[in-house]
Coordinates of C-alpha atoms in Angstrom, one line a residue:
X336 CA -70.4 180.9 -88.2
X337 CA -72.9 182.8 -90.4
X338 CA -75.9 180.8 -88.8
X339 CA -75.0 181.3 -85.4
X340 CA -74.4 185.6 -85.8
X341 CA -78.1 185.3 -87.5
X342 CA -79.0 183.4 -84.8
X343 CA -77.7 185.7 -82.1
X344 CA -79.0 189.1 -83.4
X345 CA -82.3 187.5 -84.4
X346 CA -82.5 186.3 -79.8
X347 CA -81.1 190.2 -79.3
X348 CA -83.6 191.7 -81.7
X349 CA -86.5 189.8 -80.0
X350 CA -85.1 190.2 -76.4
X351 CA -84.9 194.2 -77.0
X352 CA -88.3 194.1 -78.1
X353 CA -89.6 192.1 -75.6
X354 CA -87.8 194.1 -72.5
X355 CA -89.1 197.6 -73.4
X356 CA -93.3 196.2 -72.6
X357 CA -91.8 193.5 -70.0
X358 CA -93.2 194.1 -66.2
X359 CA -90.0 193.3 -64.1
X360 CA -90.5 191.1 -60.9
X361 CA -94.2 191.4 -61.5
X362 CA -95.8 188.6 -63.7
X363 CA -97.6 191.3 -66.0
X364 CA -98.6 194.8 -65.4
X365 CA -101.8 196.4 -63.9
X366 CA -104.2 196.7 -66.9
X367 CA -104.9 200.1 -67.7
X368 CA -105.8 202.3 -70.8
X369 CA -105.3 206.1 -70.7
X370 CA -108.1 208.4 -71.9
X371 CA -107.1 211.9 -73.5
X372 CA -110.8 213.2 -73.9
X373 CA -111.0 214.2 -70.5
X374 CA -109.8 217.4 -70.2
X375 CA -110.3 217.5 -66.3
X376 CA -108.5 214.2 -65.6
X377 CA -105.4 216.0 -68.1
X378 CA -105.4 219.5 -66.2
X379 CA -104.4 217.1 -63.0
X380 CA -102.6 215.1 -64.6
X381 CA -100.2 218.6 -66.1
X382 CA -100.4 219.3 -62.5
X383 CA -98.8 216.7 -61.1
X384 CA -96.3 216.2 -63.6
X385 CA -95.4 220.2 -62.9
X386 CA -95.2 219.6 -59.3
X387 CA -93.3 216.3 -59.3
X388 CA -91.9 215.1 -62.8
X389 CA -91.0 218.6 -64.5
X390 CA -87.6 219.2 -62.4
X391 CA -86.0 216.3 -64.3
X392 CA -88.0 215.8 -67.2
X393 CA -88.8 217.8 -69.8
X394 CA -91.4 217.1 -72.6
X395 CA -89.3 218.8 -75.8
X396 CA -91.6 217.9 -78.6
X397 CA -94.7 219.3 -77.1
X398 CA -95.3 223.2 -77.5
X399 CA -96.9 225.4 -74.8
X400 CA -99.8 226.9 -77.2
X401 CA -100.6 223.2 -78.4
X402 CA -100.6 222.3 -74.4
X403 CA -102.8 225.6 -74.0
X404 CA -105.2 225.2 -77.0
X405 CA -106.0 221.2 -75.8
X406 CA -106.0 221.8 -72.4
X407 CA -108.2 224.8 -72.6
X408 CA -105.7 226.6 -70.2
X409 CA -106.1 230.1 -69.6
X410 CA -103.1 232.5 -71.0
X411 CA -102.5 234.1 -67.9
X412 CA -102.5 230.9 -65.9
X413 CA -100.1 229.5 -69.0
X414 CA -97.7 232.3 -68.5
X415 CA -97.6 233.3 -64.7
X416 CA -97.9 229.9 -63.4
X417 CA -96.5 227.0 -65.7
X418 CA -94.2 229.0 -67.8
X419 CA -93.2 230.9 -65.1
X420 CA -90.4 232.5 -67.1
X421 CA -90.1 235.8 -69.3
X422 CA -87.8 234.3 -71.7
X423 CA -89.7 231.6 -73.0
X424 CA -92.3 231.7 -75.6
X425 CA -95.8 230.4 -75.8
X426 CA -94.9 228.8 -79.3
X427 CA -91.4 227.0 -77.3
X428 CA -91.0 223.6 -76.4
X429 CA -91.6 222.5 -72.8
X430 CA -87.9 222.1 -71.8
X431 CA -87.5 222.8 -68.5
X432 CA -86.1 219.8 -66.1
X433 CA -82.7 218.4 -66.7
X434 CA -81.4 217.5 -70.4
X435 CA -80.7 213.4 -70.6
X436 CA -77.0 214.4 -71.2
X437 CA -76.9 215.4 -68.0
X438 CA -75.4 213.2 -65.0
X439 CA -78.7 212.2 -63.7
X440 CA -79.8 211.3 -67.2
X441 CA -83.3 212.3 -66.9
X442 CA -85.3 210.8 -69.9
X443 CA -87.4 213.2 -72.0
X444 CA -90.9 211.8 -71.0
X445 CA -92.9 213.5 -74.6
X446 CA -92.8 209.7 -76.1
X447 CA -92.2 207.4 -72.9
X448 CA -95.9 206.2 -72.8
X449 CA -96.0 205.2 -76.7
X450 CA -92.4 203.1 -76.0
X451 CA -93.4 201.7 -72.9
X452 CA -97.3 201.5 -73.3
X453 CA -99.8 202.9 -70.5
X454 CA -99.6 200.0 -68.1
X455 CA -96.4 200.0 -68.0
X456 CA -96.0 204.0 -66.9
X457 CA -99.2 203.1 -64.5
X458 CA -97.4 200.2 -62.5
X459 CA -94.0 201.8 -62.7
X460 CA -95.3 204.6 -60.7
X461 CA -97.4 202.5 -58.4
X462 CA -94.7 199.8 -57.5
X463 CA -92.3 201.6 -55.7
X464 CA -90.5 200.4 -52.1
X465 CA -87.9 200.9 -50.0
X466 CA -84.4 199.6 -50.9
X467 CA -81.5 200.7 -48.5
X468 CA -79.3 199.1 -50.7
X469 CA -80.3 201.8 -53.4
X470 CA -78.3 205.2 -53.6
X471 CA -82.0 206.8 -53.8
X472 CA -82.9 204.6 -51.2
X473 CA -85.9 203.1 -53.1
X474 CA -86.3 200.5 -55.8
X475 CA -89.0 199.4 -58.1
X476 CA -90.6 195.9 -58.7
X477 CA -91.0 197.0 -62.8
X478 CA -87.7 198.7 -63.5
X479 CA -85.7 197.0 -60.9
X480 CA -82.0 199.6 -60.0
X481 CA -83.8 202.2 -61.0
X482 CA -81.9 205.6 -60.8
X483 CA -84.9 207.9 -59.7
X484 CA -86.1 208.1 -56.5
X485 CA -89.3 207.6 -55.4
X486 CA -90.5 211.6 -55.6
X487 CA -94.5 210.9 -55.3
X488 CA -93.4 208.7 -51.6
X489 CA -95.1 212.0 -50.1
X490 CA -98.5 210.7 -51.8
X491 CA -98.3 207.4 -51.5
X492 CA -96.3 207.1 -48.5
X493 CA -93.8 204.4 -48.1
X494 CA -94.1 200.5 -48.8
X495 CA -91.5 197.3 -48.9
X496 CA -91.4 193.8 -50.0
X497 CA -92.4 191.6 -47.4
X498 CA -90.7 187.5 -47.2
X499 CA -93.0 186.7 -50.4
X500 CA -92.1 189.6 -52.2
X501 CA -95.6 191.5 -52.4
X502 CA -96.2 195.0 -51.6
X503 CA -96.7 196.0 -48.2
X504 CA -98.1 199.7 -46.9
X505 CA -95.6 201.1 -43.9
X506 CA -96.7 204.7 -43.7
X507 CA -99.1 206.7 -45.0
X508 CA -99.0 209.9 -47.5
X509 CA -101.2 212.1 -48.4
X510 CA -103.3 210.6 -50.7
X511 CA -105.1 207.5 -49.5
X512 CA -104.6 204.5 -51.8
X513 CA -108.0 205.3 -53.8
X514 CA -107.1 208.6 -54.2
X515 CA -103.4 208.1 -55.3
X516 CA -104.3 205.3 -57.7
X517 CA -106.6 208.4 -59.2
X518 CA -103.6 210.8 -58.7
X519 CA -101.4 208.0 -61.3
X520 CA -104.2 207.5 -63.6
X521 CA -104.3 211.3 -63.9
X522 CA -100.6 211.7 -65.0
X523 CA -100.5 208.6 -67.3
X524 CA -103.5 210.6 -68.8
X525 CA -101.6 213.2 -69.3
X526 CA -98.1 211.5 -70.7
X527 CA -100.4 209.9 -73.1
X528 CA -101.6 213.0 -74.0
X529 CA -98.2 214.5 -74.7
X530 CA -96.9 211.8 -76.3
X531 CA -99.8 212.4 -79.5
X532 CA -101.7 215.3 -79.0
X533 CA -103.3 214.8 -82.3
X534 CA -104.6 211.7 -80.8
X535 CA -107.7 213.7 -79.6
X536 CA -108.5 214.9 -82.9
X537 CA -108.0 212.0 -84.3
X538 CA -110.1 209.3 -82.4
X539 CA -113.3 212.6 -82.3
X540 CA -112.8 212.7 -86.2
X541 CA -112.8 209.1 -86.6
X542 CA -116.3 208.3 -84.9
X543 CA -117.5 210.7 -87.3
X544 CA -115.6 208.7 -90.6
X545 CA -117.1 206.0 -89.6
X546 CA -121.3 207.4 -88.9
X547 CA -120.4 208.8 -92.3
X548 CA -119.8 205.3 -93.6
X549 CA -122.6 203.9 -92.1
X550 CA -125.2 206.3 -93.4
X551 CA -122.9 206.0 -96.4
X552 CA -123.6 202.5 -96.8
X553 CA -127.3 202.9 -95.8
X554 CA -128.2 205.3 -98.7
X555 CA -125.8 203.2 -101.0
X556 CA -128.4 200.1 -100.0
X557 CA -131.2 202.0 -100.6
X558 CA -130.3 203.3 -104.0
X559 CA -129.0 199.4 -105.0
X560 CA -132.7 198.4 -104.1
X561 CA -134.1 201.2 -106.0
X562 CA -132.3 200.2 -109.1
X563 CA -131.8 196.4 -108.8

């Protein structure tokens, strides 16, 4: 009886693990790595995720000033237009959007890229369709029943699943295809960004760690010649 509890968390253990990076319907993911040194591609990326994402989501462990200092965001621009609000601090935590108690559940989104990885946030986004059958009237190939509705359709415009299940374009949004794969790339910047801002300082500081050990080992070389 022992053996077969073991034996049944050890399949649960390794099933949990193995759904949170899993790609739904879709055989594996779209490859794709974010890049948090490009400040441009994150001040469109914070755009988009103001315009679309921050009305259910909130980012609660990432601070406004730490947002502002990385981001190189003007304070007036910081206060008038993303804050937007008298009562909130600089030094706060981005919490507008809807608290994951709430009925819609939204999840904080501070940490979704570092559960989920970067592909996973990039196809999720990409692979949405119509599903009548949904309350939200959309679906997604990745996260199949899905609760949130397709809010970027006005960019991307609408698709469906035609007989073999693939992706098929029915209307057009506002972004061409191109343009709205840039759009995604943008935001997934940018939610890797919030999920470690440190991460910025930390990869710049580690090129420079390791020319230090390579002119390190250089002059070490040198001085083992010199002495041998």
């Amino acid at each position: 009886m022992k053996k077969l509890i073991f034996l049944a968390f050890f399949i649960s253990f390794f099933g949990f693990s193995a759904g949170e990076n899993k790609c739904g319907e879709l055989e594996k993911c779209f490859s794709f790595n974010s890049s948090v040194h490009d400040r441009d591609s994150l001040q469109r990326g914070l755009g988009i995720y103001k315009n679309y994402c921050s009305s259910c989501h909130t980012l609660r462990y990432l601070r406004w000033n730490r947002l502002q200092r990385d981001l190189d965001i003007p304070e007036t621009v910081l206060i008038d237009d993303l804050i937007s609000n008298e009562n909130i601090k600089t030094s706060d935590f981005v919490t507008f959007g809807l608290p994951e108690i709430s009925p819609i559940g939204a999840p904080d989104l501070t940490l979704r890229t570092r559960v989920r990885g970067d592909d996973w946030i990039y196809t999720y986004l990409q692979t949405f369709y119509q599903d009548t059958s949904q309350a939200t009237g959309s679906n997604n190939l990745v996260y199949p029943g899905t609760a949130m509705a397709h809010v970027l359709i006005g960019l991307q415009g609408t698709q469906e699943l035609d007989s073999n299940g693939k992706l098929i374009q029915l209307s057009e949004g506002a972004l061409d295809p191109e343009e709205f794969d840039s759009a995604m790339e943008d935001l997934v910047n940018f939610l890797a960004y919030a999920s470690e801002p440190a991460r910025i300082e930390r990869e710049r500081n580690g090129i420079y760690v390791i020319l230090f050990f390579v002119v390190f080992t250089a002059v070490m070389w040198l001085l083992y010649r010199e002495y041998k």
